[in-house]
Amino acid sequence: MKALVLSGGAGTRLRPITHTSAKQLVPVANKAVLFYGLESIAEAGITDVGMIVGDTAAEIEEAVGDGSEFGLKVTYIPQEHPLGLAHAVLIARDYLGDEDFVMYLGDNFIVGGITGLVEEFRENRPDAQILLTRVADPRAFGVAELDAAGQVIGLEEKPESPKSDLALVGVYLFTPVIHEAVRSVEPSWRGELEITDAIQHLIDHRADVRCTIVRGYWKDTGNVVDMLEVNRTVLESMDRRIDGEVDTGSETIGRVIVEKGAKIVNSRIVGPVVIGAGTVVSDSYVGPYTSVAENCRIADSELEFSIVLRDSSIHGVGRIESSLIGRHVEVTPAPSVPSAHRLVLGDHSKVQIHT
């Protein structure tokens, strides 16, 4: 069994971060989202991985290499334009051959991995198996319709009027019958070859399409809110570890990780928090659900429920929360200017101003 990992896409919902970085490499608890998926694939006993790459191919290849760090053998498959998930299967045909495979979206996050799902698929070997989860707004996802027996009878991609609240999670398991299906679909209204249409083709031709409802934790980390939420979830599962320096004027409370080479000076750190190697936190407060990457500087500031990427500095800015701060960023106070109100008021106006 092989894996097909999708690591292309522009990551528009995470801009401006993704103007200069692949969305799959944005870190959660100081580890790229993509790496969690690769680790899950390796833990499931799959070693051969085809990785679909686009405009950020060079960055992905530099980060993942040949895959040996994860116990994998990675083959890169270029996709010139992001033309849909079914298109990714189409261009990977030669690599996949006639083997079963799991398709994993590189910016998705599933707590607990996929080992059980892969084992179930290997044992029963339906033509396709999809993962579903209940969501508040299914219009943003591929949506499945089930009959009274729980059998999949229909799929739609981002429907205006969803027939259920069951959204497709970004992990799919297929036998080689999917290849004929992806060759049969036409581009959707979005101009893409939709994997939902390919699976619908299987359903229409009475293939064995099964579903598993994910009751654990799943997130598509395509926007800042979800990225911060995944960061919170991962940090909650980490154990306390102090490998760096914490001076006597500092306090660390709860699940705090201070990596080797990091320094905490006259500061208070309340976990869960991870402080990356080479980072210096001085005269500051870093609160729960925060990850600060390597070689950062946090001084005379407060930071909570945030992600700070490597080589950035925050100095003297008071409190920051619910934020995603990119690489090589400098956050400093604005110059002080006289406070004043400028008004253009019509006749008979009444204005109340706090002074």
Short mmCIF file of C-alpha atoms in Angstrom, two decimals, residues 23-154:
data_model
loop_
_atom_site.label_atom_id
_atom_site.label_comp_id
_atom_site.label_asym_id
_atom_site.label_seq_id
_atom_site.Cartn_x
_atom_site.Cartn_y
_atom_site.Cartn_z
CA LYS A 23 0.94 26.31 4.21
CA GLN A 24 1.84 22.69 5.04
CA LEU A 25 5.04 23.88 6.73
CA VAL A 26 3.44 26.37 9.12
CA PRO A 27 4.32 24.91 12.55
CA VAL A 28 1.97 23.56 15.19
CA ALA A 29 3.73 23.28 18.56
CA ASN A 30 6.94 24.08 16.63
CA LYS A 31 6.55 21.21 14.15
CA ALA A 32 5.23 21.56 10.60
CA VAL A 33 1.64 20.39 10.11
CA LEU A 34 2.84 18.23 7.22
CA PHE A 35 5.21 16.33 9.50
CA TYR A 36 2.35 15.10 11.71
CA GLY A 37 0.73 13.56 8.64
CA LEU A 38 3.94 11.91 7.48
CA GLU A 39 4.47 10.46 10.94
CA SER A 40 0.92 9.07 10.92
CA ILE A 41 1.53 7.42 7.55
CA ALA A 42 4.76 5.81 8.79
CA GLU A 43 3.05 4.61 11.98
CA ALA A 44 0.40 2.92 9.81
CA GLY A 45 3.12 0.79 8.21
CA ILE A 46 3.21 2.60 4.87
CA THR A 47 6.67 3.46 3.58
CA ASP A 48 6.24 4.57 -0.07
CA VAL A 49 4.90 8.12 -0.38
CA GLY A 50 4.20 10.11 -3.51
CA MET A 51 4.08 13.81 -2.69
CA ILE A 52 2.18 16.20 -4.95
CA VAL A 53 3.98 19.56 -5.02
CA GLY A 54 3.28 22.88 -6.71
CA ASP A 55 4.75 26.38 -6.52
CA THR A 56 6.31 25.69 -3.10
CA ALA A 57 8.01 22.47 -4.28
CA ALA A 58 11.53 23.64 -3.41
CA GLU A 59 10.58 24.48 0.16
CA ILE A 60 8.68 21.21 0.66
CA GLU A 61 11.55 19.16 -0.76
CA GLU A 62 14.09 20.95 1.45
CA ALA A 63 11.99 20.26 4.55
CA VAL A 64 11.08 16.62 3.82
CA GLY A 65 14.09 15.47 1.80
CA ASP A 66 13.98 11.83 0.74
CA GLY A 67 11.66 11.02 3.65
CA SER A 68 14.19 8.88 5.51
CA GLU A 69 13.89 11.07 8.62
CA PHE A 70 10.30 9.81 8.90
CA GLY A 71 11.07 6.23 7.90
CA LEU A 72 9.62 6.87 4.44
CA LYS A 73 10.71 6.82 0.82
CA VAL A 74 9.33 9.98 -0.81
CA THR A 75 8.87 10.53 -4.55
CA TYR A 76 7.93 14.06 -5.65
CA ILE A 77 5.21 14.48 -8.29
CA PRO A 78 4.92 18.03 -9.71
CA GLN A 79 1.50 19.54 -10.33
CA GLU A 80 1.81 22.69 -12.43
CA HIS A 81 -1.58 24.04 -11.36
CA PRO A 82 -3.88 23.07 -8.45
CA LEU A 83 -6.64 21.53 -10.56
CA GLY A 84 -8.35 19.45 -7.88
CA LEU A 85 -7.85 16.33 -5.79
CA ALA A 86 -8.96 14.01 -8.59
CA HIS A 87 -6.38 15.66 -10.84
CA ALA A 88 -3.70 14.81 -8.26
CA VAL A 89 -4.71 11.14 -8.47
CA LEU A 90 -4.71 11.40 -12.27
CA ILE A 91 -1.13 12.68 -12.52
CA ALA A 92 0.07 10.16 -9.92
CA ARG A 93 -1.20 7.19 -11.94
CA ASP A 94 2.22 5.91 -12.99
CA TYR A 95 3.59 6.20 -9.46
CA LEU A 96 0.61 4.49 -7.81
CA GLY A 97 0.44 1.65 -10.32
CA ASP A 98 -2.11 -1.00 -9.33
CA GLU A 99 -1.61 -0.69 -5.59
CA ASP A 100 -4.10 0.41 -2.97
CA PHE A 101 -3.31 3.82 -1.52
CA VAL A 102 -4.26 6.36 1.10
CA MET A 103 -4.60 9.97 -0.05
CA TYR A 104 -3.75 12.44 2.71
CA LEU A 105 -4.14 16.22 2.49
CA GLY A 106 -0.93 17.68 3.88
CA ASP A 107 -2.60 20.54 5.75
CA ASN A 108 -5.05 18.31 7.66
CA PHE A 109 -4.59 17.24 11.25
CA ILE A 110 -6.08 14.11 12.84
CA VAL A 111 -5.41 13.33 16.49
CA GLY A 112 -4.63 9.65 16.94
CA GLY A 113 -3.32 9.10 13.43
CA ILE A 114 -4.68 6.76 10.75
CA THR A 115 -3.33 3.35 11.79
CA GLY A 116 -6.72 1.95 12.77
CA LEU A 117 -8.32 3.24 9.57
CA VAL A 118 -5.64 1.70 7.38
CA GLU A 119 -5.92 -1.64 9.18
CA GLU A 120 -9.70 -1.62 8.74
CA PHE A 121 -9.34 -0.87 5.03
CA ARG A 122 -6.76 -3.62 4.53
CA GLU A 123 -9.01 -6.12 6.27
CA ASN A 124 -12.26 -5.30 4.43
CA ARG A 125 -10.84 -3.78 1.23
CA PRO A 126 -13.82 -1.84 -0.11
CA ASP A 127 -13.30 0.02 -3.39
CA ALA A 128 -13.13 3.29 -1.46
CA GLN A 129 -13.37 4.40 2.13
CA ILE A 130 -13.97 8.00 3.14
CA LEU A 131 -13.73 9.72 6.50
CA LEU A 132 -16.54 12.00 7.66
CA THR A 133 -17.03 14.36 10.56
CA ARG A 134 -19.87 16.62 11.64
CA VAL A 135 -19.25 20.34 11.07
CA ALA A 136 -21.15 23.51 11.87
CA ASP A 137 -21.07 24.88 8.30
CA PRO A 138 -20.83 22.07 5.74
CA ARG A 139 -21.05 24.52 2.83
CA ALA A 140 -17.28 24.94 3.05
CA PHE A 141 -16.56 21.23 2.53
CA GLY A 142 -17.32 18.18 0.48
CA VAL A 143 -20.53 16.80 1.99
CA ALA A 144 -21.81 13.21 2.17
CA GLU A 145 -25.40 12.02 2.20
CA LEU A 146 -26.09 8.71 3.94
CA ASP A 147 -29.15 6.47 3.80
CA ALA A 148 -30.92 5.05 6.85
CA ALA A 149 -28.42 2.18 7.01
CA GLY A 150 -25.43 4.57 7.06
CA GLN A 151 -24.43 3.80 3.46
CA VAL A 152 -23.01 6.62 1.33
CA ILE A 153 -25.50 7.48 -1.42
CA GLY A 154 -24.30 10.89 -2.54
#
